[in-house]
Coordinates of C-alpha atoms in Angstrom, one line a residue:
Chain A
M1 CA 12.1 36.8 15.1
I2 CA 11.5 33.0 15.0
I3 CA 8.5 31.3 13.5
D4 CA 8.0 27.6 14.1
G5 CA 6.7 26.4 10.7
H6 CA 5.2 23.1 11.8
V7 CA 3.3 22.5 15.0
H8 CA 0.5 20.0 15.5
M9 CA -2.5 20.9 17.5
G10 CA -5.4 18.5 18.2
K11 CA -8.2 17.8 20.6
G12 CA -6.5 15.5 23.1
D13 CA -4.4 16.2 26.1
F14 CA -1.1 15.4 24.4
G15 CA 0.5 18.7 23.2
T16 CA -2.0 21.3 24.5
L17 CA -1.9 25.0 23.6
D18 CA -0.6 25.9 27.1
E19 CA 2.3 23.4 26.7
L20 CA 3.1 24.8 23.2
K21 CA 3.2 28.4 24.5
Q22 CA 5.5 27.3 27.4
D23 CA 7.8 25.5 24.9
M24 CA 7.8 28.5 22.5
Q25 CA 8.7 30.8 25.3
K26 CA 11.5 28.5 26.5
A27 CA 12.9 28.3 23.0
G28 CA 12.4 32.0 22.2
I29 CA 10.0 31.3 19.4
D30 CA 7.6 34.1 18.6
K31 CA 5.0 32.6 16.3
A32 CA 3.9 29.2 15.0
V33 CA 2.1 27.6 12.0
L34 CA -0.4 25.2 13.4
V35 CA -1.6 22.1 11.5
P36 CA -4.4 19.7 12.7
G37 CA -3.0 16.9 14.7
G38 CA -4.1 13.9 16.7
M39 CA -5.5 11.9 13.8
I40 CA -2.5 9.7 14.5
D41 CA -1.2 9.1 18.0
V42 CA 2.4 9.9 17.2
R43 CA 3.6 8.2 20.3
R44 CA 2.7 4.9 18.6
M45 CA 3.8 5.9 15.1
T46 CA 5.3 2.6 14.1
R47 CA 1.9 0.9 14.5
Y48 CA 0.5 3.2 11.8
I49 CA 3.4 2.8 9.4
T50 CA 3.1 -1.0 9.6
G51 CA -0.7 -0.8 9.2
V52 CA -1.4 -2.5 12.6
E53 CA -3.4 0.6 13.7
K54 CA -5.6 2.8 11.5
P55 CA -5.6 6.7 11.8
K56 CA -8.7 8.5 12.7
G57 CA -8.8 10.2 9.3
D58 CA -12.4 11.4 9.4
D59 CA -11.9 13.6 12.5
I60 CA -9.7 16.4 11.3
P61 CA -9.5 19.1 14.0
N62 CA -9.5 22.1 11.7
D63 CA -11.9 23.7 14.2
V64 CA -9.3 23.7 16.9
I65 CA -6.9 25.5 14.7
E66 CA -9.5 28.0 13.6
H67 CA -10.3 28.9 17.2
I68 CA -6.7 29.5 18.0
I69 CA -5.8 31.6 14.9
H70 CA -8.8 33.8 15.5
S71 CA -8.1 34.2 19.2
E72 CA -4.4 35.0 18.7
P73 CA -4.0 36.0 15.0
D74 CA -0.6 37.7 15.6
K75 CA 0.9 34.6 17.2
F76 CA -0.5 31.7 15.3
Y77 CA -1.2 30.8 11.6
G78 CA -3.1 27.8 10.5
F79 CA -2.9 25.3 7.7
Y80 CA -6.2 23.6 6.7
C81 CA -6.2 19.8 6.4
V82 CA -8.5 18.0 4.0
N83 CA -9.0 14.4 2.9
P84 CA -8.5 14.2 -0.9
H85 CA -10.8 11.1 -1.0
K86 CA -13.6 13.5 -0.3
R87 CA -13.0 14.8 -3.8
R88 CA -15.0 18.0 -4.7
E89 CA -16.0 18.4 -1.0
A90 CA -12.3 18.6 -0.1
V91 CA -11.7 21.4 -2.6
I92 CA -14.7 23.3 -1.4
D93 CA -13.7 22.7 2.2
L94 CA -10.2 24.1 1.6
E95 CA -11.6 27.2 -0.2
N96 CA -13.9 27.8 2.8
G97 CA -10.9 27.3 5.1
I98 CA -8.8 29.9 3.3
Q99 CA -11.7 32.3 3.5
K100 CA -11.9 31.8 7.2
G101 CA -8.2 32.8 7.6
F102 CA -6.2 29.7 7.1
K103 CA -2.9 30.4 5.4
G104 CA -2.2 27.1 3.7
L105 CA -3.1 23.5 2.9
K106 CA -1.8 20.6 4.9
L107 CA -2.1 17.1 3.4
A108 CA -1.5 13.9 5.4
P109 CA -0.9 10.9 3.1
I110 CA -0.1 8.6 6.0
V111 CA -3.5 9.4 7.5
H112 CA -5.7 9.4 4.4
G113 CA -3.7 7.2 2.0
F114 CA -4.1 9.0 -1.3
S115 CA -1.9 9.5 -4.3
L116 CA -0.3 12.9 -4.8
A117 CA -1.0 12.4 -8.5
S118 CA -4.8 12.1 -8.0
K119 CA -7.2 14.5 -9.7
T120 CA -8.4 16.0 -6.5
V121 CA -4.8 16.7 -5.3
M122 CA -4.3 18.4 -8.6
E123 CA -7.3 20.6 -8.0
L124 CA -6.1 21.4 -4.5
A125 CA -2.7 22.4 -5.8
D126 CA -4.3 24.6 -8.4
L127 CA -6.6 26.2 -5.8
C128 CA -3.5 26.9 -3.5
G129 CA -1.9 28.7 -6.5
Q130 CA -5.1 30.8 -7.1
Y131 CA -5.2 31.9 -3.5
N132 CA -1.4 32.2 -3.1
V133 CA -1.2 29.9 -0.1
P134 CA 1.3 27.1 0.3
F135 CA 0.6 23.4 -0.2
Y136 CA 2.3 21.4 2.5
S137 CA 2.5 17.6 2.5
H138 CA 4.6 14.8 4.0
V139 CA 6.2 12.4 1.6
L140 CA 6.4 8.7 2.3
F141 CA 8.1 5.6 1.1
S142 CA 4.8 4.8 -0.5
P143 CA 5.3 5.4 -4.2
G144 CA 2.1 7.3 -4.6
A145 CA 3.1 9.9 -2.0
S146 CA 6.8 10.0 -2.8
T147 CA 9.2 12.9 -3.1
K148 CA 9.2 12.4 -6.8
K149 CA 5.4 12.8 -6.9
M150 CA 5.6 16.0 -4.9
A151 CA 8.3 17.3 -7.2
A152 CA 6.1 16.5 -10.2
L153 CA 3.3 18.6 -8.6
A154 CA 5.7 21.5 -8.2
K155 CA 6.6 21.2 -11.9
E156 CA 3.0 21.0 -13.0
F157 CA 1.8 23.9 -10.9
P158 CA 4.5 26.6 -11.1
N159 CA 2.2 29.2 -9.5
T160 CA 1.8 27.2 -6.3
N161 CA 4.3 27.1 -3.6
F162 CA 4.9 23.6 -2.2
I163 CA 6.5 22.6 1.1
I164 CA 7.8 19.1 1.6
G165 CA 7.4 18.2 5.3
H166 CA 10.2 16.8 7.5
M167 CA 12.9 17.3 4.8
G168 CA 11.4 14.5 2.7
F169 CA 11.6 10.8 3.4
G170 CA 14.2 9.4 5.7
P171 CA 17.2 11.0 7.4
A172 CA 18.8 12.5 4.3
D173 CA 16.4 12.8 1.3
V174 CA 18.9 14.0 -1.4
D175 CA 16.2 13.9 -4.0
A176 CA 14.1 16.3 -2.0
M177 CA 17.1 18.7 -1.7
E178 CA 17.9 18.5 -5.4
Y179 CA 14.2 19.1 -6.4
A180 CA 14.1 22.1 -4.0
A181 CA 17.2 23.4 -5.8
M182 CA 15.6 22.7 -9.2
Y183 CA 12.1 24.2 -8.7
D184 CA 11.7 27.8 -7.4
N185 CA 8.3 26.9 -5.8
L186 CA 9.5 23.9 -3.8
Y187 CA 10.6 24.3 -0.1
L188 CA 11.7 21.9 2.6
E189 CA 10.5 22.1 6.2
T190 CA 13.1 21.0 8.7
S191 CA 11.3 19.2 11.5
Q192 CA 12.5 15.6 12.1
G193 CA 15.3 16.4 9.8
S194 CA 18.8 15.1 10.8
F195 CA 21.5 17.6 11.4
A196 CA 23.6 16.2 8.5
G197 CA 20.5 16.2 6.2
I198 CA 19.7 19.8 6.9
K199 CA 23.4 20.8 6.5
T200 CA 23.5 19.0 3.2
A201 CA 20.3 20.7 2.1
L202 CA 21.7 24.1 3.0
E203 CA 24.6 23.4 0.7
T204 CA 22.4 21.9 -2.0
C205 CA 19.5 24.2 -2.3
G206 CA 20.5 27.1 0.0
S207 CA 18.8 28.8 3.0
S208 CA 16.1 30.4 0.9
K209 CA 14.5 27.0 0.5
L210 CA 14.5 25.8 4.2
I211 CA 11.8 26.5 6.7
F212 CA 12.3 25.8 10.4
G213 CA 9.7 23.6 12.0
S214 CA 9.6 21.6 15.3
E215 CA 6.9 18.9 14.9
F216 CA 5.6 19.8 18.4
P217 CA 4.4 17.8 20.4
L218 CA 6.4 14.8 19.0
Y219 CA 9.6 16.9 19.4
K220 CA 10.5 19.8 21.7
P221 CA 10.8 23.1 19.8
I222 CA 14.0 23.9 21.7
S223 CA 15.7 20.8 20.5
S224 CA 14.6 21.3 16.9
L225 CA 15.8 24.9 17.1
M226 CA 19.1 23.8 18.5
T227 CA 19.7 21.6 15.4
I228 CA 19.3 24.7 13.2
R229 CA 21.5 26.8 15.5
E230 CA 24.3 24.2 15.1
L231 CA 24.4 24.8 11.4
N232 CA 26.6 27.8 12.2
C233 CA 25.6 29.6 9.0
K234 CA 25.5 33.3 8.3
E235 CA 22.9 35.5 10.1
S236 CA 21.1 36.1 6.8
D237 CA 20.8 32.3 6.3
F238 CA 19.4 31.9 9.9
D239 CA 16.9 34.6 9.2
N240 CA 15.7 32.9 6.0
I241 CA 15.3 29.6 7.7
L242 CA 13.8 30.8 11.0
Y243 CA 11.2 33.2 9.7
K244 CA 11.8 35.0 6.3
N245 CA 10.9 32.1 4.0
I246 CA 7.7 31.2 5.9
Q247 CA 6.8 34.9 6.1
Y248 CA 7.1 35.1 2.4
L249 CA 5.0 32.0 1.7
L250 CA 2.3 33.0 4.2
N251 CA 2.3 36.6 2.9
V252 CA 2.7 38.0 6.4
K253 CA 5.0 40.4 8.2
Chain B
M1 CA -6.0 -33.7 6.8
K2 CA -7.5 -36.8 8.4
S3 CA -9.3 -39.9 7.4
T4 CA -12.7 -38.4 8.3
D5 CA -12.3 -35.5 6.0
V6 CA -14.5 -35.1 2.9
V7 CA -12.2 -33.4 0.3
A8 CA -13.4 -31.7 -2.9
I9 CA -10.8 -31.6 -5.6
A10 CA -11.9 -28.7 -7.7
L11 CA -8.9 -28.8 -10.0
P12 CA -8.6 -29.9 -13.6
Y13 CA -8.5 -33.7 -14.3
E14 CA -8.0 -33.3 -18.0
M15 CA -4.6 -32.4 -19.6
S16 CA -3.2 -31.8 -16.2
S17 CA -1.9 -34.0 -13.3
A18 CA -3.3 -31.6 -10.7
G19 CA -6.7 -33.2 -10.1
Q20 CA -5.4 -36.8 -9.9
A21 CA -2.3 -35.8 -7.9
F22 CA -4.3 -34.2 -5.1
Q23 CA -6.8 -37.0 -5.2
R24 CA -4.1 -39.6 -4.6
V25 CA -2.7 -37.6 -1.7
A26 CA -6.1 -37.2 -0.1
Q27 CA -7.0 -40.9 -0.6
L28 CA -3.8 -42.7 -0.2
C29 CA -1.9 -40.6 2.4
F30 CA -4.8 -39.6 4.6
G31 CA -7.6 -42.1 3.7
A32 CA -10.0 -39.2 3.2
A33 CA -13.2 -39.3 1.1
V34 CA -12.7 -37.5 -2.2
L35 CA -15.2 -35.6 -4.3
P36 CA -13.6 -35.4 -7.7
V37 CA -15.6 -32.3 -8.7
G38 CA -13.1 -31.0 -11.2
K39 CA -12.9 -27.5 -12.5
G40 CA -14.9 -26.7 -15.6
G41 CA -14.8 -30.1 -17.4
A42 CA -17.7 -31.5 -19.4
Y43 CA -19.6 -32.6 -16.3
S44 CA -18.1 -30.2 -13.9
E45 CA -20.3 -27.2 -13.3
P46 CA -19.9 -24.9 -10.3
C47 CA -23.5 -25.3 -9.3
K48 CA -23.1 -29.1 -9.2
T49 CA -19.9 -28.7 -7.1
I50 CA -21.7 -26.5 -4.6
K51 CA -24.6 -29.1 -4.4
M52 CA -22.1 -31.9 -3.8
M53 CA -20.2 -30.0 -1.2
C54 CA -23.5 -29.2 0.6
D55 CA -25.0 -32.7 0.3
L56 CA -21.9 -34.7 1.2
G57 CA -20.6 -32.6 4.0
C58 CA -17.4 -31.4 2.3
N59 CA -15.0 -29.8 4.8
V60 CA -11.8 -29.4 2.7
I61 CA -11.3 -28.1 -0.8
F62 CA -8.3 -27.9 -3.2
T63 CA -8.9 -25.3 -5.9
S64 CA -7.6 -22.1 -7.5
P65 CA -8.2 -18.6 -6.1
S66 CA -10.4 -17.6 -9.0
Y67 CA -12.5 -20.8 -8.9
I68 CA -13.2 -20.5 -5.1
V69 CA -14.5 -17.0 -5.9
E70 CA -16.6 -18.4 -8.7
L71 CA -18.1 -21.1 -6.4
M72 CA -19.0 -18.4 -3.9
K73 CA -20.7 -16.3 -6.6
V74 CA -22.6 -19.3 -7.9
A75 CA -23.8 -20.2 -4.4
K76 CA -24.9 -16.7 -3.8
R77 CA -26.8 -16.6 -7.1
D78 CA -28.5 -19.8 -6.1
G79 CA -29.5 -18.5 -2.7
I80 CA -27.1 -20.7 -0.8
D81 CA -25.4 -19.3 2.3
I82 CA -22.0 -21.0 2.0
T83 CA -21.0 -20.4 5.6
E84 CA -24.3 -21.9 6.7
K85 CA -24.6 -24.8 4.3
I86 CA -21.0 -25.8 3.7
H87 CA -18.7 -26.1 6.8
L88 CA -15.3 -25.8 5.3
D89 CA -12.3 -26.2 7.7
M90 CA -9.7 -25.6 5.1
I91 CA -9.3 -24.2 1.6
W92 CA -6.0 -25.2 -0.2
L93 CA -5.3 -22.6 -2.9
T94 CA -3.1 -23.6 -5.8
G95 CA -2.6 -23.2 -9.6
E96 CA -2.7 -19.3 -9.7
G97 CA -0.7 -16.6 -7.9
C98 CA -2.5 -15.2 -4.9
S99 CA -1.6 -12.3 -2.6
D100 CA -2.1 -12.5 1.1
A101 CA -4.7 -9.8 0.9
F102 CA -6.7 -11.8 -1.6
R103 CA -6.4 -14.9 0.6
K104 CA -7.8 -12.8 3.5
K105 CA -10.9 -12.0 1.4
I106 CA -11.3 -15.7 0.6
K107 CA -11.0 -16.6 4.2
K108 CA -13.6 -14.0 5.2
M109 CA -16.1 -15.0 2.5
W110 CA -15.9 -18.8 3.3
G111 CA -15.4 -18.3 7.1
C112 CA -12.4 -20.8 7.3
D113 CA -8.7 -21.0 7.0
A114 CA -7.0 -20.8 3.6
R115 CA -3.5 -21.9 2.8
F116 CA -1.3 -21.9 -0.3
Y117 CA 0.1 -24.9 -2.1
Y118 CA 2.8 -24.1 -4.6
G119 CA 3.6 -26.5 -7.3
S120 CA 3.9 -26.9 -11.1
L121 CA 2.9 -29.5 -13.6
E122 CA 6.5 -30.1 -14.5
C123 CA 8.0 -30.5 -11.0
G124 CA 5.1 -31.4 -8.7
A125 CA 4.9 -30.1 -5.2
L126 CA 7.3 -27.2 -4.5
G127 CA 6.0 -25.6 -1.4
I128 CA 3.3 -26.1 1.3
E129 CA 2.2 -23.5 3.8
C130 CA 1.8 -24.5 7.5
E131 CA -0.6 -22.9 10.0
A132 CA 1.7 -19.9 10.3
G133 CA 0.5 -18.9 6.8
C134 CA 3.8 -17.2 6.0
G135 CA 6.0 -18.7 3.4
Y136 CA 6.3 -22.3 2.0
H137 CA 7.9 -25.3 3.5
I138 CA 9.8 -27.0 0.7
P139 CA 9.4 -30.8 0.3
I140 CA 13.1 -31.3 0.3
S141 CA 13.0 -35.0 -0.2
H142 CA 11.3 -34.5 -3.6
V143 CA 12.9 -31.4 -5.0
Y144 CA 16.0 -29.3 -4.6
V145 CA 15.2 -25.6 -4.9
E146 CA 17.6 -22.8 -5.8
I147 CA 17.2 -19.1 -6.4
I148 CA 19.2 -17.6 -9.3
D149 CA 19.7 -14.2 -10.9
P150 CA 17.6 -14.6 -14.0
D151 CA 20.1 -12.6 -16.1
T152 CA 23.5 -13.8 -14.9
K153 CA 22.2 -17.3 -13.8
E154 CA 24.3 -17.0 -10.6
K155 CA 22.9 -18.6 -7.5
L156 CA 21.6 -15.9 -5.1
E157 CA 22.0 -15.7 -1.3
D158 CA 19.1 -16.2 1.1
G159 CA 16.8 -13.2 1.1
E160 CA 17.6 -12.1 -2.4
I161 CA 14.7 -12.2 -4.9
G162 CA 15.4 -14.2 -8.1
E163 CA 14.0 -16.9 -10.3
I164 CA 13.1 -20.2 -8.7
V165 CA 15.0 -23.1 -10.1
V166 CA 14.1 -26.7 -9.4
T167 CA 15.9 -30.1 -9.6
T168 CA 13.6 -33.1 -9.1
L169 CA 15.0 -35.8 -6.9
L170 CA 12.5 -38.7 -7.3
K171 CA 11.0 -38.3 -10.8
E172 CA 12.1 -41.2 -13.0
G173 CA 10.1 -40.6 -16.2
T174 CA 10.7 -36.9 -16.6
P175 CA 13.6 -35.9 -14.4
L176 CA 14.4 -32.2 -14.4
I177 CA 17.7 -30.6 -13.6
R178 CA 17.8 -26.9 -12.6
Y179 CA 14.4 -26.3 -14.3
R180 CA 13.7 -22.6 -14.6
T181 CA 10.1 -22.1 -13.4
Q182 CA 10.0 -18.4 -14.3
D183 CA 8.5 -17.8 -10.9
L184 CA 10.1 -15.2 -8.6
G185 CA 10.9 -15.7 -5.0
Y186 CA 13.4 -15.9 -2.2
M187 CA 14.5 -18.3 0.5
E188 CA 15.0 -17.7 4.3
R189 CA 16.5 -20.0 6.9
M190 CA 14.9 -18.7 10.1
E191 CA 12.9 -21.1 12.2
C192 CA 9.2 -21.1 11.4
E193 CA 6.6 -20.5 14.1
C194 CA 5.5 -24.1 13.6
G195 CA 8.9 -25.3 14.7
I196 CA 10.3 -26.4 11.4
E197 CA 13.9 -25.2 11.0
L198 CA 14.4 -26.0 7.3
P199 CA 14.5 -23.3 4.7
K200 CA 11.3 -21.6 3.6
L201 CA 10.4 -20.3 0.2
Y202 CA 8.6 -17.0 -0.4
L203 CA 6.9 -16.3 -3.8
R204 CA 7.0 -12.9 -5.5
G205 CA 5.0 -13.4 -8.7
R206 CA 6.0 -14.5 -12.2
R207 CA 8.9 -13.1 -14.1
A208 CA 7.1 -13.0 -17.4
D209 CA 4.1 -11.1 -15.9
Q210 CA 6.0 -8.0 -14.6
I211 CA 4.3 -4.8 -15.7
Y212 CA 6.4 -2.1 -17.4
I213 CA 5.1 1.4 -17.6
A214 CA 7.1 4.4 -18.6
G215 CA 10.4 2.7 -17.7
E216 CA 9.2 1.6 -14.3
E217 CA 8.6 -2.0 -13.3
Y218 CA 5.7 -3.1 -11.2
A219 CA 5.1 -6.6 -9.8
P220 CA 1.5 -7.7 -10.3
F221 CA 1.8 -9.7 -7.1
Y222 CA 2.4 -6.5 -5.2
V223 CA -0.3 -4.5 -7.1
E224 CA -2.8 -7.2 -6.3
E225 CA -1.8 -7.2 -2.6
M226 CA -2.4 -3.4 -2.5
L227 CA -5.6 -3.6 -4.6
M228 CA -7.1 -6.3 -2.4
R229 CA -6.4 -4.2 0.7
I230 CA -8.7 -1.5 -0.5
E231 CA -12.1 -2.1 1.2
E232 CA -14.2 -1.0 -1.8
V233 CA -12.6 -3.6 -4.1
G234 CA -14.3 -7.0 -4.5
E235 CA -12.8 -10.4 -5.2
N236 CA -12.4 -10.3 -8.9
Y237 CA -10.2 -8.1 -11.1
Y238 CA -7.9 -8.0 -14.1
M239 CA -5.5 -5.5 -15.5
N240 CA -5.1 -4.1 -19.1
V241 CA -1.6 -2.7 -19.4
H242 CA -1.3 0.4 -21.6
E243 CA 1.8 2.3 -22.5
D244 CA 1.5 4.9 -19.8
H245 CA -1.0 3.4 -17.3
V246 CA -2.8 0.3 -16.3
E247 CA -6.5 -0.1 -16.6
V248 CA -7.7 -2.1 -13.6
V249 CA -11.2 -3.6 -14.1
I250 CA -12.8 -4.5 -10.8
E251 CA -16.0 -5.6 -9.1
L252 CA -17.0 -3.7 -6.0
S253 CA -17.0 -5.5 -2.6
A254 CA -20.3 -6.8 -1.3
E255 CA -20.4 -4.0 1.3
T256 CA -19.8 -1.2 -1.2
K257 CA -22.4 0.5 -3.3
Y258 CA -21.4 2.3 -6.4
Y259 CA -21.4 6.1 -6.4
E260 CA -20.0 8.7 -8.8
G261 CA -16.3 9.2 -8.3
I262 CA -15.5 5.9 -6.6
E263 CA -13.1 5.1 -9.4
E264 CA -10.9 8.1 -8.5
I265 CA -10.8 7.2 -4.8
I266 CA -9.8 3.6 -5.5
S267 CA -7.3 4.7 -8.1
S268 CA -5.7 7.2 -5.7
K269 CA -5.5 4.6 -2.9
L270 CA -3.9 2.1 -5.3
E271 CA -1.4 4.6 -6.6
F272 CA -0.6 5.7 -3.1
S273 CA 0.4 2.2 -2.0
C274 CA 2.2 0.9 -5.1
G275 CA 2.8 3.9 -7.3
I276 CA 1.3 2.4 -10.5
P277 CA -0.4 5.0 -12.7
N278 CA -3.9 3.6 -13.1
N279 CA -7.4 4.0 -14.2
I280 CA -10.1 2.1 -12.4
V281 CA -13.1 0.7 -14.3
V282 CA -16.0 -0.7 -12.1
V283 CA -18.1 -3.4 -13.7
D284 CA -21.1 -5.3 -12.2
E285 CA -19.5 -8.7 -12.8
I286 CA -16.3 -10.1 -14.4
P287 CA -17.5 -13.4 -16.0
Y288 CA -15.6 -16.5 -15.0
S289 CA -13.5 -17.5 -18.0
G290 CA -13.6 -21.2 -17.4
K291 CA -9.8 -21.3 -17.7
K292 CA -6.8 -20.3 -15.6
M293 CA -7.4 -16.7 -14.6
K294 CA -5.2 -14.3 -16.6
R295 CA -4.9 -11.2 -14.5
V296 CA -2.5 -9.2 -16.6
N297 CA -3.2 -8.4 -20.3
Y298 CA -1.0 -6.3 -22.5
V299 CA -3.1 -4.2 -24.9
Y300 CA -0.4 -2.2 -26.7

């Protein structure tokens, strides 16, 4: 069994569901966790990081994900994305999303530009704990959405499980690895992670804290999976990384 | 500048060389007409300045960032459309620190270009921006500028941020040798877009103004840059530094109407971009102090 823990799905023609299914089949991936995509054209990522272009943050395609997870509930799981600047509306939105079958929260600091220490983010983290669904977020170089801030949330909300996307910030975020080792409820998702970074994380926080993800369509799932395969770890470690950890967090079999 | 310019000098003429120094440059170097409107002296009221600028066709102004905002507010209060009645070509900003994002707001509100002029009462002119609007050209025949580590006093390499130290080359009455300005900045030697190949100076705030909260250091210059990039934030603000957070008192931008919870949104955006733990307080108006604007106040 292999579950891809991080796949983007949006409304455009870049990274369609058909393409995803083909890529999953090619890589031998059985299931995937879908998060809303397309708010940023990842093919032009640098323009967003430098602020030259602005994300389409108001148009979050949760409806696309909802349709897919209801159509193929045994193959796809969904994370619901909200804009914390919507405050109470964001919290209510997430609760509705969970009740509609979404299995987790996805935050996008680079799209919506909020602080992980804001009141609404705290409320979202608390809600995730109440519903036992994971809280997934990228971390950035921006101090308000840093690895340290994500770790502070994990400490503040011990009943909520947190996933740091893309192994943290940069090619080898040692802080993210050490925080994952320090806090039981903090996990790292491997997409965009370097081989050396994932290898170091395996040694620092163990396989029980790593979740395989591909970041489709920016990356091909087969190449992301190959990086994990190259770790040459024990079968039980592969199982943890490739499906067991995410199964545990999603409460699925 | 050119001889046909009408230049308002909205800088202090009392207890400061600023007003007179800029007046001399405008008159003697360029032959321009000067409106010595001053900045808050006995006869210098913002409404009079606006009237003179309107009536006498002022197209260039030298002033501080906070005073150009005050002039805009006074004009608005008096029902004067500044872009309609005053046709400024250039605003020279000096006397106070100013981020690029703040400058952009000023350019937008006045509908003209705005450039920075960096100087000090002690040393005179230290840096002048060209049309590239990116870093200061140093008047090297007047001053010799160095960047030093403020702790070890060792001279730093290009690109390294440290304290700006100045040696005056022409002053006879009050010569200064390696005068420590307490301003922070760095130098670069890449050719400017305007073609000048000499070193450029970049400012990074004042050493004494750095904000310390819970063991972390935050540069007000950078905080202002990030604050002014937030579309809901207006042109005036100040910060009260507490032990564990900073209270940022702001006015809203003209395009933004107050609604419940806007403080949290602005706070979150600010913390996202510069990490500073903060509490936003929205007020209708921050009154002009009549003095040099003090943006950072320690209250503990």
